[in-house]
Amino acid sequence: MAATAEAQPSNPFVKQLASSDRRTRDRALDSLRTYLRRSAPFSSLDFLKLWKGLFYCMWMQDKPRNQQRLARDLADLVDALSTRENMLGFLEGFWKTMAREWGNIDALRMDKYLYLVRCYVNKGFEKVARDGWKDEGLREEYLQILEGTPLHARDHKIPNGLRYHVIDIYVDELDKVDTDRTAPVEALLRPMRKLGKESPAKTVRSRVKEALDDDRVSDWKGEREEETGSQAGGGGEQSADDGEFGGFDD
């Protein structure tokens, strides 16, 4: 609690954003969206300061329904950023803040931050999916952010609790975004495969393996259809063999 109290920003805007009153919070969000829409570049420090306040907004919100709404509203702030550089910087600021503060989150508050992380994993995929996943540069820059913080294999400053959660929801959120199965799935799974290969922690490697064994991963790659077809073909041959003439009984 002391660490979070130390991080409390003095700006009353933050308290308005965490308000349980919908109109107060909406006004604060509108002001923040206007601020984020500027075309001038933000610095990494700008985003870290902003996320310090936004993290505290979530900390103060104590009603489950309002927590979920606030998490979705915070994720939707990504849409307000008008330049690619600012959008990626904002996402990177989010992940660095989560990594820094994760150890300070107590059990009673953890669920709302788990949901916030889920919203941001989904939003990241949503932004990369625009224009039919065709912007390879954007995809690579975003994946580098994931590889550099929540899915970094060897950085001991990244809490494993954050790693585990991102691993567990990665396929879920990609599945929600890629409804028509057009995503370059092998490229998008690269941070997970890299983590599963390079992590010195056996528990992390096992968690990644379990996540990638999901049937949906095979669906994306077309392996389940091939396997099903092969099994069907094999079954047909077996049936034919079973029906062959076996001769007369003596």
Coordinates of N, CA and C in Angstrom, one line a residue:
M1 N 0.8 -1.2 0.0 CA 0.0 0.0 0.0 C 0.9 1.2 0.0
A2 N 2.0 1.2 0.7 CA 2.8 2.4 0.8 C 3.4 2.8 -0.5
A3 N 3.8 1.7 -1.3 CA 4.3 2.0 -2.7 C 3.3 2.7 -3.5
T4 N 2.0 2.3 -3.4 CA 1.0 2.9 -4.3 C 0.6 4.3 -3.8
A5 N 0.6 4.4 -2.4 CA 0.3 5.7 -1.9 C 1.4 6.8 -2.3
E6 N 2.6 6.3 -2.4 CA 3.7 7.2 -2.9 C 3.5 7.6 -4.3
A7 N 2.8 6.7 -5.1 CA 2.6 6.9 -6.5 C 1.4 7.8 -6.8
Q8 N 0.6 8.1 -5.8 CA -0.6 8.8 -6.0 C -0.3 10.2 -6.6
P9 N -0.9 10.5 -7.8 CA -0.7 11.8 -8.4 C -1.5 12.9 -7.7
S10 N -1.1 14.1 -7.7 CA -1.8 15.2 -7.0 C -2.9 15.8 -8.0
N11 N -2.8 15.5 -9.3 CA -3.7 16.0 -10.2 C -5.2 15.6 -9.9
P12 N -6.1 16.5 -9.7 CA -7.5 16.1 -9.4 C -8.2 15.4 -10.6
F13 N -7.6 15.6 -11.8 CA -8.2 14.9 -13.0 C -8.2 13.4 -12.8
V14 N -7.2 12.9 -12.2 CA -7.1 11.4 -11.9 C -8.2 10.9 -11.1
K15 N -8.6 11.7 -10.0 CA -9.7 11.3 -9.2 C -11.0 11.4 -9.9
Q16 N -11.1 12.3 -10.8 CA -12.3 12.4 -11.6 C -12.5 11.2 -12.5
L17 N -11.4 10.7 -13.1 CA -11.4 9.6 -14.0 C -11.8 8.3 -13.2
A18 N -11.4 8.3 -11.9 CA -11.8 7.1 -11.1 C -13.1 7.2 -10.4
S19 N -13.8 8.3 -10.7 CA -15.1 8.5 -10.0 C -16.1 7.5 -10.3
S20 N -16.9 7.1 -9.3 CA -18.0 6.2 -9.5 C -19.2 6.8 -10.3
D21 N -19.2 8.2 -10.4 CA -20.2 8.9 -11.1 C -19.9 8.9 -12.6
R22 N -20.7 8.3 -13.4 CA -20.5 8.1 -14.8 C -20.2 9.4 -15.6
R23 N -21.0 10.4 -15.3 CA -20.8 11.7 -16.0 C -19.5 12.4 -15.7
T24 N -19.1 12.3 -14.4 CA -17.8 12.8 -14.0 C -16.7 12.1 -14.7
R25 N -16.8 10.8 -14.8 CA -15.7 10.0 -15.4 C -15.7 10.2 -16.9
D26 N -16.9 10.3 -17.5 CA -17.0 10.6 -19.0 C -16.4 11.9 -19.4
R27 N -16.6 12.9 -18.6 CA -16.0 14.3 -18.8 C -14.5 14.2 -18.8
A28 N -14.0 13.4 -17.8 CA -12.5 13.3 -17.6 C -12.0 12.5 -18.8
L29 N -12.7 11.5 -19.3 CA -12.2 10.7 -20.4 C -12.2 11.5 -21.7
D30 N -13.2 12.4 -21.9 CA -13.2 13.2 -23.0 C -12.1 14.2 -23.0
S31 N -11.7 14.7 -21.9 CA -10.6 15.6 -21.8 C -9.3 14.9 -22.1
L32 N -9.2 13.7 -21.6 CA -8.0 12.9 -21.8 C -7.8 12.5 -23.3
R33 N -8.9 12.2 -23.9 CA -8.9 11.8 -25.4 C -8.4 13.0 -26.2
T34 N -9.0 14.2 -25.8 CA -8.6 15.4 -26.6 C -7.1 15.6 -26.4
Y35 N -6.6 15.4 -25.2 CA -5.1 15.6 -24.9 C -4.3 14.6 -25.8
L36 N -4.8 13.4 -25.8 CA -4.0 12.3 -26.5 C -4.1 12.5 -28.1
R37 N -5.0 13.2 -28.6 CA -5.2 13.3 -30.0 C -4.2 14.2 -30.7
R38 N -3.4 14.9 -29.9 CA -2.4 15.8 -30.5 C -1.5 15.1 -31.4
S39 N -1.0 15.7 -32.5 CA -0.1 15.1 -33.4 C 1.4 15.2 -32.9
A40 N 1.6 16.2 -32.0 CA 3.0 16.4 -31.5 C 3.4 15.1 -30.8
P41 N 4.6 14.7 -30.9 CA 5.1 13.5 -30.2 C 5.1 13.6 -28.7
F42 N 4.7 12.5 -28.0 CA 4.9 12.4 -26.6 C 6.2 11.7 -26.3
S43 N 6.9 12.0 -25.2 CA 8.1 11.3 -24.9 C 7.7 10.0 -24.1
S44 N 8.7 9.1 -23.9 CA 8.4 7.9 -23.1 C 8.1 8.3 -21.7
L45 N 8.8 9.4 -21.2 CA 8.5 9.9 -19.8 C 7.1 10.4 -19.7
D46 N 6.6 11.1 -20.7 CA 5.2 11.6 -20.7 C 4.3 10.5 -20.5
F47 N 4.5 9.4 -21.2 CA 3.5 8.2 -21.1 C 3.7 7.5 -19.8
L48 N 4.9 7.4 -19.3 CA 5.1 6.8 -17.9 C 4.4 7.6 -16.8
K49 N 4.5 8.9 -16.9 CA 3.8 9.8 -15.9 C 2.3 9.6 -16.1
L50 N 1.8 9.6 -17.3 CA 0.4 9.4 -17.5 C -0.1 8.1 -17.0
W51 N 0.6 7.0 -17.2 CA 0.2 5.7 -16.8 C 0.3 5.6 -15.3
K52 N 1.2 6.3 -14.7 CA 1.3 6.3 -13.2 C 0.0 6.8 -12.6
G53 N -0.6 7.8 -13.3 CA -1.9 8.3 -12.8 C -3.0 7.3 -13.2
L54 N -3.0 6.8 -14.4 CA -4.1 5.9 -14.8 C -4.1 4.6 -14.0
F55 N -2.9 4.1 -13.6 CA -2.8 2.9 -12.8 C -3.5 3.2 -11.4
Y56 N -3.3 4.4 -10.9 CA -3.9 4.8 -9.7 C -5.4 4.9 -9.8
C57 N -5.9 5.4 -11.0 CA -7.3 5.5 -11.2 C -8.0 4.1 -11.0
M58 N -7.4 3.1 -11.6 CA -7.9 1.7 -11.5 C -7.8 1.3 -10.0
W59 N -6.7 1.7 -9.3 CA -6.6 1.3 -7.9 C -7.7 1.8 -7.1
M60 N -8.2 3.0 -7.4 CA -9.2 3.7 -6.5 C -10.6 3.1 -6.8
Q61 N -10.8 2.6 -8.0 CA -12.1 2.1 -8.4 C -12.5 0.8 -7.7
D62 N -13.6 0.8 -6.9 CA -13.9 -0.3 -6.0 C -15.2 -1.0 -6.3
K63 N -15.9 -0.6 -7.3 CA -17.1 -1.3 -7.7 C -16.9 -2.2 -8.9
P64 N -17.2 -3.5 -8.9 CA -16.8 -4.4 -10.0 C -17.3 -3.9 -11.4
R65 N -18.6 -3.5 -11.4 CA -19.1 -3.0 -12.7 C -18.3 -1.8 -13.2
N66 N -18.1 -0.9 -12.3 CA -17.3 0.3 -12.7 C -15.9 0.0 -13.0
Q67 N -15.3 -1.0 -12.4 CA -13.9 -1.5 -12.7 C -13.8 -2.0 -14.1
Q68 N -14.8 -2.8 -14.5 CA -14.8 -3.3 -15.9 C -15.0 -2.2 -16.9
R69 N -15.9 -1.3 -16.6 CA -16.1 -0.2 -17.5 C -14.9 0.6 -17.7
L70 N -14.3 0.9 -16.5 CA -13.1 1.8 -16.6 C -12.0 1.1 -17.3
A71 N -11.8 -0.2 -17.1 CA -10.8 -1.0 -17.9 C -11.0 -0.9 -19.4
R72 N -12.2 -1.0 -19.8 CA -12.5 -0.9 -21.2 C -12.3 0.5 -21.7
D73 N -12.7 1.5 -20.9 CA -12.5 2.9 -21.3 C -11.0 3.2 -21.4
L74 N -10.2 2.6 -20.5 CA -8.7 2.9 -20.6 C -8.1 2.2 -21.8
A75 N -8.6 1.0 -22.2 CA -8.1 0.4 -23.4 C -8.5 1.2 -24.7
D76 N -9.7 1.7 -24.6 CA -10.2 2.5 -25.8 C -9.4 3.8 -26.0
L77 N -8.7 4.2 -25.0 CA -7.8 5.4 -25.2 C -6.8 5.2 -26.3
V78 N -6.4 4.0 -26.6 CA -5.5 3.7 -27.6 C -6.0 4.3 -29.0
D79 N -7.3 4.2 -29.1 CA -7.9 4.7 -30.4 C -7.8 6.2 -30.6
A80 N -7.6 6.9 -29.5 CA -7.6 8.3 -29.5 C -6.2 8.9 -30.1
L81 N -5.2 8.0 -30.0 CA -3.8 8.5 -30.4 C -3.8 8.6 -31.9
S82 N -3.4 9.7 -32.4 CA -3.5 10.0 -33.8 C -2.3 9.6 -34.6
T83 N -1.2 9.3 -34.0 CA 0.0 8.9 -34.8 C 0.5 7.5 -34.3
R84 N 1.1 6.8 -35.2 CA 1.6 5.5 -35.0 C 2.6 5.5 -33.8
E85 N 3.5 6.5 -33.8 CA 4.5 6.6 -32.8 C 3.9 6.8 -31.4
N86 N 2.9 7.7 -31.3 CA 2.3 7.9 -30.0 C 1.5 6.7 -29.6
M87 N 0.8 6.0 -30.5 CA 0.1 4.8 -30.1 C 1.0 3.7 -29.5
L88 N 2.1 3.5 -30.2 CA 3.0 2.5 -29.7 C 3.7 2.9 -28.4
G89 N 4.0 4.2 -28.3 CA 4.5 4.7 -27.0 C 3.6 4.5 -25.9
F90 N 2.3 4.8 -26.1 CA 1.3 4.6 -25.1 C 1.2 3.2 -24.7
L91 N 1.2 2.2 -25.6 CA 1.1 0.8 -25.3 C 2.3 0.4 -24.5
E92 N 3.5 0.8 -24.9 CA 4.7 0.5 -24.2 C 4.7 1.0 -22.8
G93 N 4.2 2.2 -22.6 CA 4.0 2.8 -21.3 C 3.1 2.0 -20.4
F94 N 2.1 1.5 -21.0 CA 1.2 0.6 -20.2 C 1.9 -0.6 -19.7
W95 N 2.6 -1.3 -20.6 CA 3.3 -2.6 -20.2 C 4.4 -2.3 -19.2
K96 N 5.1 -1.3 -19.4 CA 6.2 -1.0 -18.4 C 5.6 -0.6 -17.0
T97 N 4.5 0.1 -17.0 CA 3.8 0.4 -15.8 C 3.3 -0.9 -15.1
M98 N 2.7 -1.8 -15.9 CA 2.2 -3.0 -15.3 C 3.3 -3.8 -14.7
A99 N 4.4 -3.9 -15.4 CA 5.6 -4.7 -14.9 C 6.1 -4.1 -13.6
R100 N 6.2 -2.7 -13.6 CA 6.7 -2.1 -12.4 C 5.8 -2.2 -11.2
E101 N 4.5 -2.1 -11.4 CA 3.6 -2.0 -10.3 C 3.0 -3.4 -9.9
W102 N 3.2 -4.4 -10.7 CA 2.5 -5.7 -10.5 C 2.7 -6.2 -9.1
G103 N 3.9 -6.1 -8.6 CA 4.2 -6.7 -7.2 C 3.5 -5.9 -6.1
N104 N 3.0 -4.7 -6.4 CA 2.3 -3.9 -5.4 C 0.8 -4.2 -5.3
I105 N 0.3 -5.0 -6.2 CA -1.2 -5.2 -6.3 C -1.5 -6.3 -5.3
D106 N -2.4 -6.0 -4.4 CA -2.9 -6.9 -3.4 C -3.9 -7.9 -4.0
A107 N -4.2 -8.9 -3.3 CA -5.1 -10.0 -3.8 C -6.5 -9.4 -4.0
L108 N -7.0 -8.5 -3.2 CA -8.3 -7.9 -3.4 C -8.5 -7.0 -4.6
R109 N -7.4 -6.5 -5.1 CA -7.4 -5.7 -6.3 C -6.9 -6.4 -7.6
M110 N -6.4 -7.6 -7.4 CA -5.8 -8.2 -8.6 C -6.8 -8.4 -9.8
D111 N -8.0 -8.8 -9.5 CA -8.9 -9.2 -10.6 C -9.1 -8.0 -11.6
K112 N -9.2 -6.8 -11.1 CA -9.5 -5.7 -12.0 C -8.3 -5.4 -12.9
Y113 N -7.1 -5.7 -12.3 CA -5.9 -5.5 -13.2 C -5.7 -6.6 -14.2
L114 N -6.1 -7.8 -13.8 CA -6.1 -8.9 -14.7 C -7.0 -8.6 -15.9
Y115 N -8.2 -8.0 -15.6 CA -9.1 -7.7 -16.7 C -8.5 -6.5 -17.5
L116 N -7.9 -5.6 -16.9 CA -7.3 -4.5 -17.6 C -6.2 -5.0 -18.6
V117 N -5.4 -5.9 -18.2 CA -4.4 -6.5 -19.0 C -5.0 -7.3 -20.2
R118 N -6.1 -8.0 -19.9 CA -6.8 -8.7 -21.0 C -7.3 -7.7 -22.0
C119 N -7.9 -6.6 -21.5 CA -8.4 -5.6 -22.5 C -7.3 -5.0 -23.4
Y120 N -6.1 -4.9 -22.8 CA -5.0 -4.3 -23.6 C -4.3 -5.3 -24.5
V121 N -4.3 -6.6 -24.2 CA -3.9 -7.6 -25.1 C -4.8 -7.6 -26.3
N122 N -6.1 -7.6 -26.0 CA -7.1 -7.5 -27.1 C -6.9 -6.3 -28.0
K123 N -6.8 -5.1 -27.3 CA -6.7 -3.9 -28.1 C -5.4 -3.9 -29.0
G124 N -4.3 -4.4 -28.5 CA -3.1 -4.5 -29.3 C -3.3 -5.3 -30.5
F125 N -4.0 -6.4 -30.4 CA -4.2 -7.3 -31.6 C -5.2 -6.5 -32.5
E126 N -6.2 -5.8 -31.9 CA -7.1 -5.1 -32.8 C -6.5 -4.1 -33.6
K127 N -5.5 -3.3 -33.0 CA -4.8 -2.3 -33.8 C -3.9 -2.9 -34.9
V128 N -3.3 -4.0 -34.6 CA -2.4 -4.7 -35.6 C -3.3 -5.3 -36.7
A129 N -4.5 -5.7 -36.4 CA -5.4 -6.3 -37.4 C -6.0 -5.3 -38.4
R130 N -5.9 -4.0 -38.1 CA -6.6 -3.1 -39.0 C -6.0 -3.2 -40.5
D131 N -6.8 -3.0 -41.4 CA -6.4 -3.2 -42.8 C -6.0 -4.6 -43.2
G132 N -6.7 -5.5 -42.5 CA -6.5 -6.9 -42.8 C -5.1 -7.5 -42.5
W133 N -4.5 -7.0 -41.4 CA -3.2 -7.4 -40.9 C -2.1 -7.1 -41.9
K134 N -2.3 -6.2 -42.8 CA -1.3 -5.9 -43.9 C -0.1 -5.1 -43.5
D135 N -0.2 -4.4 -42.4 CA 0.9 -3.5 -42.0 C 1.9 -4.3 -41.2
E136 N 2.9 -4.9 -41.9 CA 3.9 -5.7 -41.2 C 4.8 -4.9 -40.3
G137 N 5.1 -3.7 -40.7 CA 5.9 -2.8 -39.8 C 5.3 -2.6 -38.5
L138 N 4.0 -2.3 -38.5 CA 3.3 -2.0 -37.2 C 3.2 -3.3 -36.4
R139 N 3.0 -4.4 -37.1 CA 2.9 -5.7 -36.4 C 4.3 -6.0 -35.7
E140 N 5.4 -5.8 -36.4 CA 6.7 -6.1 -35.8 C 7.0 -5.2 -34.6
E141 N 6.6 -3.9 -34.8 CA 6.9 -3.0 -33.7 C 6.1 -3.3 -32.4
Y142 N 4.9 -3.7 -32.6 CA 4.0 -4.1 -31.5 C 4.6 -5.4 -30.8
L143 N 4.9 -6.4 -31.7 CA 5.4 -7.6 -31.1 C 6.7 -7.4 -30.4
Q144 N 7.5 -6.5 -30.8 CA 8.8 -6.1 -30.1 C 8.5 -5.6 -28.7
I145 N 7.4 -4.8 -28.6 CA 6.9 -4.3 -27.3 C 6.6 -5.5 -26.4
L146 N 5.9 -6.5 -26.9 CA 5.5 -7.6 -26.1 C 6.7 -8.4 -25.7
E147 N 7.6 -8.6 -26.6 CA 8.9 -9.3 -26.3 C 9.8 -8.6 -25.4
G148 N 9.6 -7.3 -25.4 CA 10.5 -6.4 -24.5 C 10.0 -6.3 -23.1
T149 N 8.8 -6.6 -22.8 CA 8.3 -6.4 -21.5 C 7.5 -7.6 -21.0
P150 N 6.2 -7.8 -21.3 CA 5.5 -8.9 -20.6 C 6.0 -10.2 -20.9
L151 N 6.5 -10.4 -22.2 CA 6.9 -11.8 -22.6 C 8.4 -11.8 -22.7
H152 N 9.1 -10.9 -22.1 CA 10.6 -11.0 -22.1 C 11.0 -12.3 -21.4
A153 N 12.0 -13.0 -22.0 CA 12.3 -14.3 -21.5 C 13.2 -14.3 -20.2
R154 N 14.1 -13.3 -20.2 CA 15.2 -13.3 -19.2 C 15.2 -12.1 -18.2
D155 N 14.4 -11.2 -18.4 CA 14.4 -10.0 -17.5 C 13.7 -10.3 -16.2
H156 N 14.5 -10.4 -15.1 CA 14.0 -10.8 -13.8 C 13.2 -9.7 -13.2
K157 N 13.2 -8.5 -13.8 CA 12.3 -7.5 -13.2 C 10.9 -7.6 -13.7
I158 N 10.6 -8.5 -14.7 CA 9.2 -8.7 -15.1 C 8.6 -9.8 -14.2
P159 N 7.6 -9.5 -13.5 CA 7.0 -10.5 -12.6 C 6.4 -11.7 -13.4
N160 N 6.7 -12.9 -12.9 CA 6.2 -14.1 -13.6 C 4.6 -14.1 -13.5
G161 N 4.0 -13.5 -12.5 CA 2.6 -13.4 -12.5 C 2.0 -12.7 -13.7
L162 N 2.7 -11.6 -14.1 CA 2.2 -10.9 -15.3 C 2.5 -11.8 -16.5
R163 N 3.7 -12.4 -16.6 CA 4.0 -13.3 -17.7 C 2.9 -14.4 -17.8
Y164 N 2.6 -15.1 -16.7 CA 1.6 -16.2 -16.8 C 0.3 -15.7 -17.3
H165 N -0.1 -14.5 -16.8 CA -1.5 -14.1 -17.3 C -1.5 -13.8 -18.8
V166 N -0.5 -13.1 -19.3 CA -0.4 -12.8 -20.7 C -0.3 -14.1 -21.5
I167 N 0.5 -15.1 -21.0 CA 0.5 -16.4 -21.7 C -0.9 -17.0 -21.8
D168 N -1.6 -17.0 -20.6 CA -2.9 -17.7 -20.5 C -3.9 -17.1 -21.4
I169 N -3.9 -15.8 -21.7 CA -5.0 -15.1 -22.4 C -4.6 -14.8 -23.9
Y170 N -3.3 -15.0 -24.2 CA -2.8 -14.6 -25.6 C -3.7 -15.2 -26.7
V171 N -3.8 -16.5 -26.7 CA -4.6 -17.2 -27.7 C -6.1 -16.8 -27.7
D172 N -6.6 -16.6 -26.4 CA -8.0 -16.2 -26.3 C -8.3 -14.9 -27.0
E173 N -7.4 -13.9 -26.7 CA -7.7 -12.6 -27.3 C -7.4 -12.5 -28.8
L174 N -6.4 -13.3 -29.2 CA -6.2 -13.3 -30.7 C -7.3 -14.0 -31.4
D175 N -7.9 -15.0 -30.8 CA -9.1 -15.7 -31.3 C -10.3 -14.7 -31.4
K176 N -10.5 -13.8 -30.4 CA -11.6 -12.9 -30.5 C -11.4 -11.9 -31.6
V177 N -10.2 -11.5 -31.9 CA -10.0 -10.5 -32.9 C -10.0 -11.1 -34.3
D178 N -9.4 -12.2 -34.4 CA -9.2 -12.8 -35.8 C -10.4 -13.8 -36.0
T179 N -11.6 -13.3 -36.2 CA -12.7 -14.1 -36.3 C -12.8 -14.8 -37.7
D180 N -12.2 -14.1 -38.7 CA -12.2 -14.7 -40.1 C -11.0 -15.5 -40.4
R181 N -10.1 -15.7 -39.4 CA -8.9 -16.6 -39.6 C -8.0 -16.2 -40.7
T182 N -7.7 -14.9 -40.8 CA -6.8 -14.4 -41.8 C -5.5 -13.9 -41.2
A183 N -5.3 -14.0 -39.9 CA -4.1 -13.4 -39.2 C -2.9 -14.2 -39.6
P184 N -1.7 -13.6 -39.7 CA -0.4 -14.3 -39.9 C 0.0 -14.9 -38.6
V185 N -0.7 -16.0 -38.2 CA -0.6 -16.6 -36.9 C 0.8 -16.9 -36.4
E186 N 1.6 -17.5 -37.4 CA 3.0 -17.8 -36.9 C 3.8 -16.6 -36.5
A187 N 3.6 -15.5 -37.2 CA 4.3 -14.3 -36.9 C 3.8 -13.8 -35.5
L188 N 2.5 -13.8 -35.3 CA 1.9 -13.3 -34.1 C 2.2 -14.2 -32.9
L189 N 2.5 -15.5 -33.1 CA 2.9 -16.3 -32.0 C 4.4 -16.3 -31.7
R190 N 5.1 -15.6 -32.5 CA 6.6 -15.6 -32.3 C 7.0 -15.2 -30.8
P191 N 6.4 -14.2 -30.2 CA 6.8 -13.8 -28.9 C 6.6 -15.0 -27.9
M192 N 5.5 -15.7 -28.1 CA 5.2 -16.9 -27.2 C 6.2 -18.0 -27.5
R193 N 6.5 -18.3 -28.7 CA 7.5 -19.4 -29.0 C 8.9 -19.0 -28.5
K194 N 9.2 -17.8 -28.7 CA 10.5 -17.3 -28.2 C 10.6 -17.4 -26.7
L195 N 9.6 -17.0 -26.0 CA 9.6 -17.2 -24.5 C 9.7 -18.6 -24.1
G196 N 8.9 -19.5 -24.8 CA 8.9 -20.9 -24.5 C 10.3 -21.6 -24.7
K197 N 11.0 -21.0 -25.6 CA 12.3 -21.6 -26.0 C 13.4 -21.0 -25.1
E198 N 13.4 -19.7 -24.8 CA 14.5 -19.0 -24.1 C 14.3 -18.8 -22.6
S199 N 13.1 -19.0 -22.1 CA 13.0 -18.7 -20.6 C 13.8 -19.8 -19.8
P200 N 14.5 -19.3 -18.8 CA 15.3 -20.2 -17.9 C 14.3 -20.9 -16.9
A201 N 13.1 -20.5 -16.8 CA 12.1 -21.0 -15.8 C 11.3 -22.1 -16.5
K202 N 11.4 -23.3 -15.9 CA 10.7 -24.5 -16.5 C 9.2 -24.2 -16.4
T203 N 8.7 -23.6 -15.3 CA 7.3 -23.3 -15.2 C 6.8 -22.4 -16.3
V204 N 7.6 -21.4 -16.7 CA 7.2 -20.5 -17.8 C 7.1 -21.3 -19.1
R205 N 8.2 -22.1 -19.4 CA 8.2 -22.9 -20.6 C 7.0 -23.9 -20.7
S206 N 6.7 -24.5 -19.6 CA 5.5 -25.4 -19.6 C 4.2 -24.6 -19.8
R207 N 4.1 -23.4 -19.2 CA 2.9 -22.7 -19.4 C 2.7 -22.3 -20.9
V208 N 3.8 -21.9 -21.5 CA 3.7 -21.6 -23.0 C 3.4 -22.8 -23.8
K209 N 4.0 -23.9 -23.5 CA 3.6 -25.1 -24.2 C 2.2 -25.5 -24.1
E210 N 1.6 -25.3 -22.9 CA 0.2 -25.6 -22.7 C -0.7 -24.7 -23.5
A211 N -0.3 -23.4 -23.5 CA -1.1 -22.4 -24.3 C -1.0 -22.7 -25.8
L212 N 0.1 -23.1 -26.3 CA 0.2 -23.3 -27.7 C -0.3 -24.6 -28.2
D213 N -0.6 -25.5 -27.2 CA -1.3 -26.8 -27.5 C -2.8 -26.6 -27.7
D214 N -3.3 -25.4 -27.6 CA -4.7 -25.1 -27.8 C -5.1 -25.5 -29.2
D215 N -6.3 -26.2 -29.3 CA -6.8 -26.6 -30.6 C -6.9 -25.5 -31.6
R216 N -7.2 -24.3 -31.1 CA -7.4 -23.1 -32.0 C -6.1 -22.8 -32.8
V217 N -5.0 -23.0 -32.2 CA -3.7 -22.8 -32.9 C -3.6 -23.7 -34.1
S218 N -4.0 -25.0 -33.9 CA -4.0 -25.9 -35.0 C -5.0 -25.5 -36.1
D219 N -6.2 -25.0 -35.7 CA -7.2 -24.5 -36.6 C -6.6 -23.4 -37.5
W220 N -5.9 -22.4 -36.9 CA -5.3 -21.3 -37.7 C -4.4 -21.9 -38.7
K221 N -3.6 -22.9 -38.4 CA -2.6 -23.4 -39.3 C -3.1 -24.5 -40.2
G222 N -4.4 -24.8 -40.0 CA -5.0 -25.8 -40.9 C -4.7 -27.2 -40.6
E223 N -4.0 -27.5 -39.5 CA -3.5 -28.8 -39.2 C -4.7 -29.7 -38.7
R224 N -5.7 -29.2 -38.1 CA -6.7 -30.1 -37.6 C -7.6 -30.6 -38.7
E225 N -7.8 -29.7 -39.8 CA -8.5 -30.2 -40.9 C -7.8 -31.3 -41.6
E226 N -6.4 -31.2 -41.8 CA -5.6 -32.2 -42.4 C -5.7 -33.5 -41.6
E227 N -5.6 -33.3 -40.3 CA -5.5 -34.5 -39.4 C -6.9 -35.2 -39.5
T228 N -8.0 -34.4 -39.4 CA -9.3 -35.0 -39.5 C -9.5 -35.7 -40.8
G229 N -9.1 -35.1 -41.9 CA -9.2 -35.7 -43.2 C -8.4 -37.0 -43.3
S230 N -7.2 -37.0 -42.7 CA -6.4 -38.2 -42.7 C -7.0 -39.3 -41.9
Q231 N -7.6 -39.0 -40.8 CA -8.2 -40.0 -39.9 C -9.4 -40.6 -40.6
A232 N -10.2 -39.7 -41.3 CA -11.4 -40.1 -42.0 C -11.0 -41.1 -43.1
G233 N -9.9 -40.7 -43.9 CA -9.4 -41.6 -44.9 C -9.0 -42.9 -44.4
G234 N -8.2 -42.9 -43.3 CA -7.8 -44.1 -42.7 C -8.9 -45.0 -42.2
G235 N -9.9 -44.3 -41.7 CA -11.1 -45.1 -41.2 C -11.8 -45.8 -42.3
G236 N -11.8 -45.1 -43.5 CA -12.5 -45.7 -44.7 C -11.8 -46.9 -45.1
E237 N -10.4 -46.9 -45.1 CA -9.7 -48.0 -45.6 C -9.9 -49.2 -44.6
Q238 N -9.9 -48.9 -43.3 CA -10.1 -49.9 -42.3 C -11.5 -50.6 -42.5
S239 N -12.5 -49.8 -42.9 CA -13.8 -50.3 -43.1 C -13.8 -51.2 -44.3
A240 N -13.1 -50.8 -45.3 CA -13.0 -51.7 -46.5 C -12.4 -53.0 -46.2
D241 N -11.3 -52.9 -45.4 CA -10.6 -54.2 -45.0 C -11.5 -55.1 -44.3
D242 N -12.3 -54.5 -43.3 CA -13.2 -55.3 -42.5 C -14.2 -56.0 -43.4
G243 N -14.5 -55.4 -44.5 CA -15.6 -55.9 -45.4 C -15.1 -56.9 -46.4
E244 N -13.8 -57.2 -46.4 CA -13.2 -58.1 -47.4 C -13.7 -59.6 -47.1
F245 N -13.8 -60.4 -48.2 CA -14.2 -61.8 -48.1 C -13.2 -62.6 -47.3
G246 N -13.6 -63.2 -46.3 CA -12.6 -64.0 -45.4 C -12.6 -65.5 -45.7
G247 N -13.3 -65.9 -46.7 CA -13.3 -67.4 -47.0 C -14.4 -68.1 -46.3
F248 N -14.6 -69.4 -46.6 CA -15.7 -70.2 -46.0 C -15.1 -70.9 -44.7
D249 N -16.0 -71.1 -43.8 CA -15.7 -71.9 -42.6 C -15.5 -73.3 -43.0
D250 N -14.6 -74.0 -42.4 CA -14.4 -75.4 -42.7 C -15.6 -76.2 -42.1

